[in-house]
PDB file of C-alpha atoms in Angstrom:
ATOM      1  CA  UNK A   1    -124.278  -2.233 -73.285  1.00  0.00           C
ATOM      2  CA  UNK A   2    -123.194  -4.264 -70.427  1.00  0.00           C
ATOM      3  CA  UNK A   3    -124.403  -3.352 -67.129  1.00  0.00           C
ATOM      4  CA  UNK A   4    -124.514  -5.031 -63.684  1.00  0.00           C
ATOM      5  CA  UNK A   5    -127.058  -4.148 -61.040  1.00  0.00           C
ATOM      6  CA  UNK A   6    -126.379  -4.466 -57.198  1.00  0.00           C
ATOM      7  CA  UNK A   7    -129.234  -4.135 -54.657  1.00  0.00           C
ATOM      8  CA  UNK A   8    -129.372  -2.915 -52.426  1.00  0.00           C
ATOM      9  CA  UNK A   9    -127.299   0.124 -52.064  1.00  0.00           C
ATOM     10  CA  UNK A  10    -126.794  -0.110 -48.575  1.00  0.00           C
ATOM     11  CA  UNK A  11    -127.971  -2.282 -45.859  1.00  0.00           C
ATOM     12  CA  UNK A  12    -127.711  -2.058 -41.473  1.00  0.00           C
ATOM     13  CA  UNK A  13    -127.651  -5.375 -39.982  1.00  0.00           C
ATOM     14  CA  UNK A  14    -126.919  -6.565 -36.655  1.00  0.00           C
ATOM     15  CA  UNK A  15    -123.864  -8.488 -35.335  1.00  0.00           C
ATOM     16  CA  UNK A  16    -124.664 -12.039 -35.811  1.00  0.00           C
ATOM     17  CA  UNK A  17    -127.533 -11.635 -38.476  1.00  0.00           C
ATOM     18  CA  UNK A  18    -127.644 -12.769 -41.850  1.00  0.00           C
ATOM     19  CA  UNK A  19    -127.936 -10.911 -44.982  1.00  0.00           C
ATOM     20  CA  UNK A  20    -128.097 -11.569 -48.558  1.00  0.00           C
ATOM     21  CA  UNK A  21    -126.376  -9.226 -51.291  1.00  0.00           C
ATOM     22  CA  UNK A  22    -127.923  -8.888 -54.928  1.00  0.00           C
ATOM     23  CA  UNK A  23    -126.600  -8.910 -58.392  1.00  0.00           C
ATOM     24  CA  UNK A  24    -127.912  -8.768 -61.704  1.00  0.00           C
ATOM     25  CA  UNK A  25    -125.863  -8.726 -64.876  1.00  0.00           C
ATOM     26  CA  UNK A  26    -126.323  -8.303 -68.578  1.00  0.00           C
ATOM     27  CA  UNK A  27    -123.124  -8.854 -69.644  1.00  0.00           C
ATOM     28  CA  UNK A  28    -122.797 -11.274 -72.781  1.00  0.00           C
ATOM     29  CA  UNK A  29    -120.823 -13.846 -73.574  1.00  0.00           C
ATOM     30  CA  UNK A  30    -120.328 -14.379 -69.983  1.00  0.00           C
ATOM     31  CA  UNK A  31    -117.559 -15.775 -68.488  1.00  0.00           C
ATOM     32  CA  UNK A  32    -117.229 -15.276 -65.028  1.00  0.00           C
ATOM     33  CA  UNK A  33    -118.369 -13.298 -61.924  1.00  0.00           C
ATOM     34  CA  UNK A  34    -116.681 -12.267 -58.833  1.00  0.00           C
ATOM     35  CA  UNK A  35    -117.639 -10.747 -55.540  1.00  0.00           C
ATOM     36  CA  UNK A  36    -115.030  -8.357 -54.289  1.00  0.00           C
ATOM     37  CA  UNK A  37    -115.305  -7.087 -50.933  1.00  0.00           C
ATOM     38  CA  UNK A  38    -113.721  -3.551 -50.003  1.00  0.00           C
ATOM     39  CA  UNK A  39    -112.987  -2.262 -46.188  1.00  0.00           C
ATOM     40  CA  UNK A  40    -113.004   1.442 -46.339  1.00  0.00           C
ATOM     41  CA  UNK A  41    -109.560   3.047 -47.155  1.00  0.00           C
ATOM     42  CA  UNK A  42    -108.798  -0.020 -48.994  1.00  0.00           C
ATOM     43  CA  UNK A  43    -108.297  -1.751 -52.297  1.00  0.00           C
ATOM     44  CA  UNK A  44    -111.071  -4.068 -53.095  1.00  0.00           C
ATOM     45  CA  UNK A  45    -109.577  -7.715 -52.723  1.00  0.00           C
ATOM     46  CA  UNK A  46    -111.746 -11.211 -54.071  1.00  0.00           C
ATOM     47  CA  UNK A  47    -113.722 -12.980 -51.946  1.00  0.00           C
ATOM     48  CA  UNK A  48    -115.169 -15.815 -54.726  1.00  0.00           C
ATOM     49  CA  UNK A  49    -115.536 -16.193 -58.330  1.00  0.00           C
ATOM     50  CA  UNK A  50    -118.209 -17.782 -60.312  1.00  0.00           C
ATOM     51  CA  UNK A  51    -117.722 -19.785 -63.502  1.00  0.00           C
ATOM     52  CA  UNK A  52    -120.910 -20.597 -66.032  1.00  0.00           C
ATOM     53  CA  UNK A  53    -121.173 -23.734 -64.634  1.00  0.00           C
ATOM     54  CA  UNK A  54    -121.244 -23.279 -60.825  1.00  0.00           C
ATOM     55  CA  UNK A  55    -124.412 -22.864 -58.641  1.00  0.00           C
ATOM     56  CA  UNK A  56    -123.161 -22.379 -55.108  1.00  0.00           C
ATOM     57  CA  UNK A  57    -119.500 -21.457 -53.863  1.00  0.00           C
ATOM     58  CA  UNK A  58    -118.753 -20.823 -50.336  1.00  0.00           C
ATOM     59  CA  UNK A  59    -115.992 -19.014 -48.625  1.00  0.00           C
ATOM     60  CA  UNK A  60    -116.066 -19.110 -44.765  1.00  0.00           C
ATOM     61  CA  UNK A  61    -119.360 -17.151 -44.008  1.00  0.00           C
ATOM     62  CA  UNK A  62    -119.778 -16.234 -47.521  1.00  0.00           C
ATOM     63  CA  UNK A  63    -121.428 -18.182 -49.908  1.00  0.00           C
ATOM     64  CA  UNK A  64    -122.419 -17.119 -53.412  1.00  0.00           C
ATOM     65  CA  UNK A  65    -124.902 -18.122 -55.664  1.00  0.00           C
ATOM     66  CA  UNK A  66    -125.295 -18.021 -59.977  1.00  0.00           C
ATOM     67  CA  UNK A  67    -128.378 -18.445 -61.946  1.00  0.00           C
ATOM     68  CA  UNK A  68    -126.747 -17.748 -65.282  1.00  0.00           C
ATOM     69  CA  UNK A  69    -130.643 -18.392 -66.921  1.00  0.00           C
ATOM     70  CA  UNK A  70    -132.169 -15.313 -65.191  1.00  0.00           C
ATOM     71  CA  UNK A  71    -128.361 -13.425 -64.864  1.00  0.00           C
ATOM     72  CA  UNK A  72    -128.690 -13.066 -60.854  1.00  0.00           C
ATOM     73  CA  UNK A  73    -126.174 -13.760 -58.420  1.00  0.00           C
ATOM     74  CA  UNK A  74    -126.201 -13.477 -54.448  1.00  0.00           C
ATOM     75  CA  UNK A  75    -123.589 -13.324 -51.973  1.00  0.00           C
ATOM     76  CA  UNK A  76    -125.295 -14.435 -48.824  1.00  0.00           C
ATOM     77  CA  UNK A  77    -123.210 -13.611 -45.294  1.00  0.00           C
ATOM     78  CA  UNK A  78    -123.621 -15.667 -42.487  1.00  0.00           C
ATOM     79  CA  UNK A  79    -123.707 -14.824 -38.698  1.00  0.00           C
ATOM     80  CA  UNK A  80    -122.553 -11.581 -39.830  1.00  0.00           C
ATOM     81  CA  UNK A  81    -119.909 -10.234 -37.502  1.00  0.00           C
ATOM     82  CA  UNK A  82    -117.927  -6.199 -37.338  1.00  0.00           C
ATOM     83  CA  UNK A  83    -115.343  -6.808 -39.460  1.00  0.00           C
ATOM     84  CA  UNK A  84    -117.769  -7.715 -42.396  1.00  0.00           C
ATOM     85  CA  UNK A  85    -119.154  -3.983 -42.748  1.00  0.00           C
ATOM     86  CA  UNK A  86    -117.623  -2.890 -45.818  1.00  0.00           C
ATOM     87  CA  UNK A  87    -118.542  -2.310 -49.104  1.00  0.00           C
ATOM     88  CA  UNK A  88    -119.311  -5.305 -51.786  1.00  0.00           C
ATOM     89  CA  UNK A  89    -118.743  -5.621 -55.332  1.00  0.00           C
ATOM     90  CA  UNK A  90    -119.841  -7.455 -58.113  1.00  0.00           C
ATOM     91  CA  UNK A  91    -117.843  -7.955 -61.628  1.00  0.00           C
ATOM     92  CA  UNK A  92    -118.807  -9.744 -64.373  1.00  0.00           C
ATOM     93  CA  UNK A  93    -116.267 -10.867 -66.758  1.00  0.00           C
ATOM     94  CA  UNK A  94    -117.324 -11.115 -70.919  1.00  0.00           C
ATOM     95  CA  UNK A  95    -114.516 -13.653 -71.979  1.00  0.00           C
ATOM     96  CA  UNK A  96    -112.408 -16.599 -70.688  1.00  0.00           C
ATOM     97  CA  UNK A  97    -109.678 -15.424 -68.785  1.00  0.00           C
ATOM     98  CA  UNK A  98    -111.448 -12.011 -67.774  1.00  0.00           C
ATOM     99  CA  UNK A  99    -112.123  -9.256 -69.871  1.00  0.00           C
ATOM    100  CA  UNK A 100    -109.806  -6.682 -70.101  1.00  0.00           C
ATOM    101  CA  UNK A 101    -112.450  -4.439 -69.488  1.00  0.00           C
ATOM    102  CA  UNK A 102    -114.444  -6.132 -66.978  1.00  0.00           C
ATOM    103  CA  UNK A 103    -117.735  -4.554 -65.921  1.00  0.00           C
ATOM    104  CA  UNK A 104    -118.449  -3.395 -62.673  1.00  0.00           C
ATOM    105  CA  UNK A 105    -121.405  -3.172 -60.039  1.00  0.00           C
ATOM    106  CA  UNK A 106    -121.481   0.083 -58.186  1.00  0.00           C
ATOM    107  CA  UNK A 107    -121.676  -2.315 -55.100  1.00  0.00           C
ATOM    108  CA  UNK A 108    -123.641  -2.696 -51.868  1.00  0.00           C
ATOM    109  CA  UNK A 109    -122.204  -0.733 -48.555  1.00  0.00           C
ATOM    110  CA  UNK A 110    -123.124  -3.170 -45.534  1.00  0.00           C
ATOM    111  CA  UNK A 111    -122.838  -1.833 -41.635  1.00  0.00           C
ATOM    112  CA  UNK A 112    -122.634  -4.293 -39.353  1.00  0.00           C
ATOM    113  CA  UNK A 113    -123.983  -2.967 -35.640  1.00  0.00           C
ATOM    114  CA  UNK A 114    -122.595  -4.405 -32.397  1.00  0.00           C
TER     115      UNK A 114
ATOM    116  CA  UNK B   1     -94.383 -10.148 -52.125  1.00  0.00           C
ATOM    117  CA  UNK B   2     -95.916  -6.343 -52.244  1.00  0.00           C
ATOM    118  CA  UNK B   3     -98.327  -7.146 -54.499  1.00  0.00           C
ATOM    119  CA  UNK B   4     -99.327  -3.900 -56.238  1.00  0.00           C
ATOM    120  CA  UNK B   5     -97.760  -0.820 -54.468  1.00  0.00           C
ATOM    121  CA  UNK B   6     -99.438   3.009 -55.253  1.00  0.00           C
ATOM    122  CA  UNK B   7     -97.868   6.117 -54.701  1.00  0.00           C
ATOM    123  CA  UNK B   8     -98.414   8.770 -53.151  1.00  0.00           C
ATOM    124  CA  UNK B   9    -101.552   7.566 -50.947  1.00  0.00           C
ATOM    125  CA  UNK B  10    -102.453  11.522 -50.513  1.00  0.00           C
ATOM    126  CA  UNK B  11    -101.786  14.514 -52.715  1.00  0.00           C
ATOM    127  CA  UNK B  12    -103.837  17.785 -52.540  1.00  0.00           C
ATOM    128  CA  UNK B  13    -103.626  19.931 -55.965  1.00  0.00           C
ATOM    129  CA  UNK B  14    -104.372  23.506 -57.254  1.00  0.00           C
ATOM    130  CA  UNK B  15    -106.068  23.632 -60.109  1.00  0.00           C
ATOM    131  CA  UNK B  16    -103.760  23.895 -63.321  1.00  0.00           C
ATOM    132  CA  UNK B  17    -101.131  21.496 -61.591  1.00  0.00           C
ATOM    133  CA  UNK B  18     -99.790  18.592 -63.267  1.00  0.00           C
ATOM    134  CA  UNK B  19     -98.729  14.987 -61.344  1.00  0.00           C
ATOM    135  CA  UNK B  20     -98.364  11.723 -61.615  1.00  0.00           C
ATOM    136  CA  UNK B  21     -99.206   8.589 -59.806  1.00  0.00           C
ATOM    137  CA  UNK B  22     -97.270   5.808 -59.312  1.00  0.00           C
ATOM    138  CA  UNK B  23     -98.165   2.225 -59.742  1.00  0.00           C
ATOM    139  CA  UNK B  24     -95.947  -0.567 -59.533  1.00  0.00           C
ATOM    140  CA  UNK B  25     -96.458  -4.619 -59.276  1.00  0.00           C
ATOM    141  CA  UNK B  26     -93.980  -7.347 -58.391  1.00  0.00           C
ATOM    142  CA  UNK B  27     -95.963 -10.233 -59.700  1.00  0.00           C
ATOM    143  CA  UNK B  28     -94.888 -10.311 -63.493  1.00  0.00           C
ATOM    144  CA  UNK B  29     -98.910  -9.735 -64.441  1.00  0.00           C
ATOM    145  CA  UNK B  30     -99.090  -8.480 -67.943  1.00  0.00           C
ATOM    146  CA  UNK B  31    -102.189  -6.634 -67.573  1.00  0.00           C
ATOM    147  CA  UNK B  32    -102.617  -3.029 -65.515  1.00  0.00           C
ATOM    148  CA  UNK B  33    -105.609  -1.093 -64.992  1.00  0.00           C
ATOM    149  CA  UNK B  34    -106.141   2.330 -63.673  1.00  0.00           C
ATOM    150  CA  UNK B  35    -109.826   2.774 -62.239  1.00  0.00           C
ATOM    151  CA  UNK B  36    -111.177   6.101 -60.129  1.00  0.00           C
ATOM    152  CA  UNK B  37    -113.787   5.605 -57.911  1.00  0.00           C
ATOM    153  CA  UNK B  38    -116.538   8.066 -57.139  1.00  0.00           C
ATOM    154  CA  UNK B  39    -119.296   8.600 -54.386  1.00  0.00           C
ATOM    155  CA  UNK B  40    -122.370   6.609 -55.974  1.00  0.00           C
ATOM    156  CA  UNK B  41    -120.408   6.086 -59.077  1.00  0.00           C
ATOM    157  CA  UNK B  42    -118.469   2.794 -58.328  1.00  0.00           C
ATOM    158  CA  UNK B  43    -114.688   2.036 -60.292  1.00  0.00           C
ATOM    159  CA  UNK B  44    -114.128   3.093 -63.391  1.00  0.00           C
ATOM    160  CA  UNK B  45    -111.809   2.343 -66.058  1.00  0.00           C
ATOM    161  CA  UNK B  46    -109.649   5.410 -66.920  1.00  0.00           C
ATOM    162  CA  UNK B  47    -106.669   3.385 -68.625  1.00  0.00           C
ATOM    163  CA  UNK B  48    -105.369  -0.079 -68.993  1.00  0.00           C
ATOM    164  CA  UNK B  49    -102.400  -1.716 -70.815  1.00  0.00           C
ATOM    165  CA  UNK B  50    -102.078  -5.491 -71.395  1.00  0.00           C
ATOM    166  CA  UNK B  51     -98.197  -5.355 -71.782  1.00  0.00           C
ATOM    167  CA  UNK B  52     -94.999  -2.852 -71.866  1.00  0.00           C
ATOM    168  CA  UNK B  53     -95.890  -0.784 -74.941  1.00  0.00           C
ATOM    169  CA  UNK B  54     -98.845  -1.319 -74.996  1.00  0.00           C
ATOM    170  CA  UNK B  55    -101.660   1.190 -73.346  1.00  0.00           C
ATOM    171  CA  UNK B  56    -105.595   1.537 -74.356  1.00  0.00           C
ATOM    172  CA  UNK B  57    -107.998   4.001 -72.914  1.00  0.00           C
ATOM    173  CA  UNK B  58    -111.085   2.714 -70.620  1.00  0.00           C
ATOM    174  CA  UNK B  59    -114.351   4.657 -69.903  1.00  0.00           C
ATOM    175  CA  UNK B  60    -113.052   7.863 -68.630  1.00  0.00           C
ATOM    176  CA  UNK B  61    -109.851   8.615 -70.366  1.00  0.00           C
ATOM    177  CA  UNK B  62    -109.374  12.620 -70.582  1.00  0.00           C
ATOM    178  CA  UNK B  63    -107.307  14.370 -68.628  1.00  0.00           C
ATOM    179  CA  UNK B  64    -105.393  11.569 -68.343  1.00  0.00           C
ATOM    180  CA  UNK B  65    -101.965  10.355 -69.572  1.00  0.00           C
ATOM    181  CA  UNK B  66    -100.385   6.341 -69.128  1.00  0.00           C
ATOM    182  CA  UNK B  67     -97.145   5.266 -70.367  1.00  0.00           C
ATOM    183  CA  UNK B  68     -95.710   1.571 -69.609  1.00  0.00           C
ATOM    184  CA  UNK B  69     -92.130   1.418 -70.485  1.00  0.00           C
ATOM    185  CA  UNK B  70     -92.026  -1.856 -67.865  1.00  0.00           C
ATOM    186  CA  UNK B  71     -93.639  -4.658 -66.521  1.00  0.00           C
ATOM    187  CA  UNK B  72     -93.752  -3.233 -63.463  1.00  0.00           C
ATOM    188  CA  UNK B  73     -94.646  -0.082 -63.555  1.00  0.00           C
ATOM    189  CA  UNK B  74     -97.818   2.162 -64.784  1.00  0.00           C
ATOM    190  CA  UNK B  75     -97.731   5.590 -63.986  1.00  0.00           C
ATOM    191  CA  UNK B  76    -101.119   7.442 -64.752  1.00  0.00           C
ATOM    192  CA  UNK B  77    -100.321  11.389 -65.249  1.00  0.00           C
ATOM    193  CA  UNK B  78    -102.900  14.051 -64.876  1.00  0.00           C
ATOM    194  CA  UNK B  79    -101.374  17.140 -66.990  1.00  0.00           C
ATOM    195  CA  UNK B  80    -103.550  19.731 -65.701  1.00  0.00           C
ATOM    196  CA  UNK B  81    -105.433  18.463 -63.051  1.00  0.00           C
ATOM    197  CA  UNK B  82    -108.819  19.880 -62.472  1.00  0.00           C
ATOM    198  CA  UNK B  83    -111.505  19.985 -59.605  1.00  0.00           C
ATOM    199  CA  UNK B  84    -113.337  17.438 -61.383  1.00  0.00           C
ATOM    200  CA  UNK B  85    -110.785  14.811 -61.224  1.00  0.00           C
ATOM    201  CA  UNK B  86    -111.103  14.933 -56.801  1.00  0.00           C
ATOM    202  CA  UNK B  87    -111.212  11.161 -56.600  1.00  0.00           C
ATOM    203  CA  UNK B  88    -109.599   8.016 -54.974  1.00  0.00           C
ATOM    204  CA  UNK B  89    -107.513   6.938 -57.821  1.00  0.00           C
ATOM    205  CA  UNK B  90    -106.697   2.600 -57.568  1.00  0.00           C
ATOM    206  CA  UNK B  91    -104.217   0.733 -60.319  1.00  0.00           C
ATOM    207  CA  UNK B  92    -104.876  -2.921 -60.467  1.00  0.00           C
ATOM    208  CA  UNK B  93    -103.065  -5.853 -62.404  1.00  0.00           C
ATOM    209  CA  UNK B  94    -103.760  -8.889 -63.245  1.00  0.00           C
ATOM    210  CA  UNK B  95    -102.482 -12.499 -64.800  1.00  0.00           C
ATOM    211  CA  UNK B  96    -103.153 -12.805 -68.605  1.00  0.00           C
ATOM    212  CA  UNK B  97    -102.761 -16.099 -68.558  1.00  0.00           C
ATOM    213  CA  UNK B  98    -105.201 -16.888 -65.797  1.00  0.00           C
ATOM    214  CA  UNK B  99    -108.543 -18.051 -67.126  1.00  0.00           C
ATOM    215  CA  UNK B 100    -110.163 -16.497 -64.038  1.00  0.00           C
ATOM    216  CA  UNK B 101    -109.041 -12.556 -64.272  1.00  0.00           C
ATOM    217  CA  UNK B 102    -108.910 -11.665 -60.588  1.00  0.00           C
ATOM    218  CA  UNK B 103    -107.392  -8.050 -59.960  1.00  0.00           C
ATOM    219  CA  UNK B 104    -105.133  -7.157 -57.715  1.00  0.00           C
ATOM    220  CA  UNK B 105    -105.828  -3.858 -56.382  1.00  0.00           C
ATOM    221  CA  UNK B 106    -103.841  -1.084 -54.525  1.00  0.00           C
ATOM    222  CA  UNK B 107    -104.064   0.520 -51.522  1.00  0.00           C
ATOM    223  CA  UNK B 108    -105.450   3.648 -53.670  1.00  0.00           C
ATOM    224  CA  UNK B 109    -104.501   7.477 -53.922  1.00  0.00           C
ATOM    225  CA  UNK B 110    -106.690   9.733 -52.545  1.00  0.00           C
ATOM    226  CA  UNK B 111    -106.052  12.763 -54.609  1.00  0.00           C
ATOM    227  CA  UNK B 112    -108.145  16.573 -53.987  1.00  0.00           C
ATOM    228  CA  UNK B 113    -107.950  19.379 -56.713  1.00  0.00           C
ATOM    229  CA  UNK B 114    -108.246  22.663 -55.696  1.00  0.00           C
TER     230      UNK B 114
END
């Protein structure tokens, strides 16, 4: 069955720290992975996708990570700041063009403190 | 460009009620989704339909009812809604054709059965 992992579950930084989000996956055939970030009261919206072939992706202060051999990806915030505390998902897609039934990571609820 | 519009974004129920909840996109994306999300449980798929006609049920499928007549539109239908189905409902959509299968999310319904 396919299942993806996040750790933690939740997670108090600091303004201005860094933090690092985890994600493992055993989804197969893989075919992509996104991290979808979610303010509270919202819809989740995409914040970076990661194809088979990609390493390292960076959005801003976000940069994301793949290491398709051991199925573990990081999203890794940078001089974290208020308006990042929200909740982060990961979903891992099992064919090109995104499965129709993509499979989700229960996701990792960040606070950021002034 | 709305994007993908829910409605209503609050409904309180008794138990034994029926309802509906509507879900309509203005992006010409042939694939819908319905997903509930949970405390602790993370989104899952109740519903999804990859074209007008066409509907398929996800992980958590009873109780529920989907119907797409349009492009546009997905209604998801609860026929007698019950205490167990207090949840913030979200209908996402997303391009077919696109070989990277980012959803588009709603604003969500938060919906309480009494």
């Amino acid at each position: 069955k396919n299942q993806v992992e996040q750790s933690p579950q939740s997670l108090i930084i600091l303004e201005g720290k860094n933090c690092t989000l985890q994600c493992n996956y055993t989804v197969s055939p893989f075919s992509n992975l996104r991290w979808y970030k979610q303010d509270t009261g919202r819809g989740p919206v995409s914040l970076t996708i990661m194809t088979f072939s990609e390493n390292t992706k960076s959005n801003g202060r976000y940069t994301a990570t793949l290491d398709a051999d051991t199925k573990q990806s990081s999203l890794h915030i940078t001089a974290s700041q208020l308006s990042d505390s929200a909740s982060y998902i990961c979903v891992v897609s099992s064919l090109p063009g995104g499965s129709y039934i993509p499979t989700f990571g229960r996701g990792t609820s960040l606070i950021v403190h002034p | 460009n709305a994007g993908v519009t829910q409605t209503p974004k609050f409904q309180v129920l008794k138990t034994g009620q029926s309802m509906t909840l509507q879900c309509a996109q203005d992006m010409n994306h042939e694939y819908m989704s319905w997903y509930r999300q949970d405390p602790g449980m993370g989104l899952r798929l109740i519903h999804y339909s990859v074209g007008a006609g066409i509907t398929d049920q996800g992980e958590v499928p009873n109780g529920y009812n989907v119907s797409r007549s349009t492009t546009e539109d997905f209604p998801l239908r609860l026929l007698s809604a019950a205490p167990s189905q207090t949840s913030v409902y979200f209908c996402a959509s997303s391009n077919r054709a696109s070989v990277t299968g980012e959803l588009f999310f709603g604003e969500g319904s938060r919906l309480t059965v009494l």
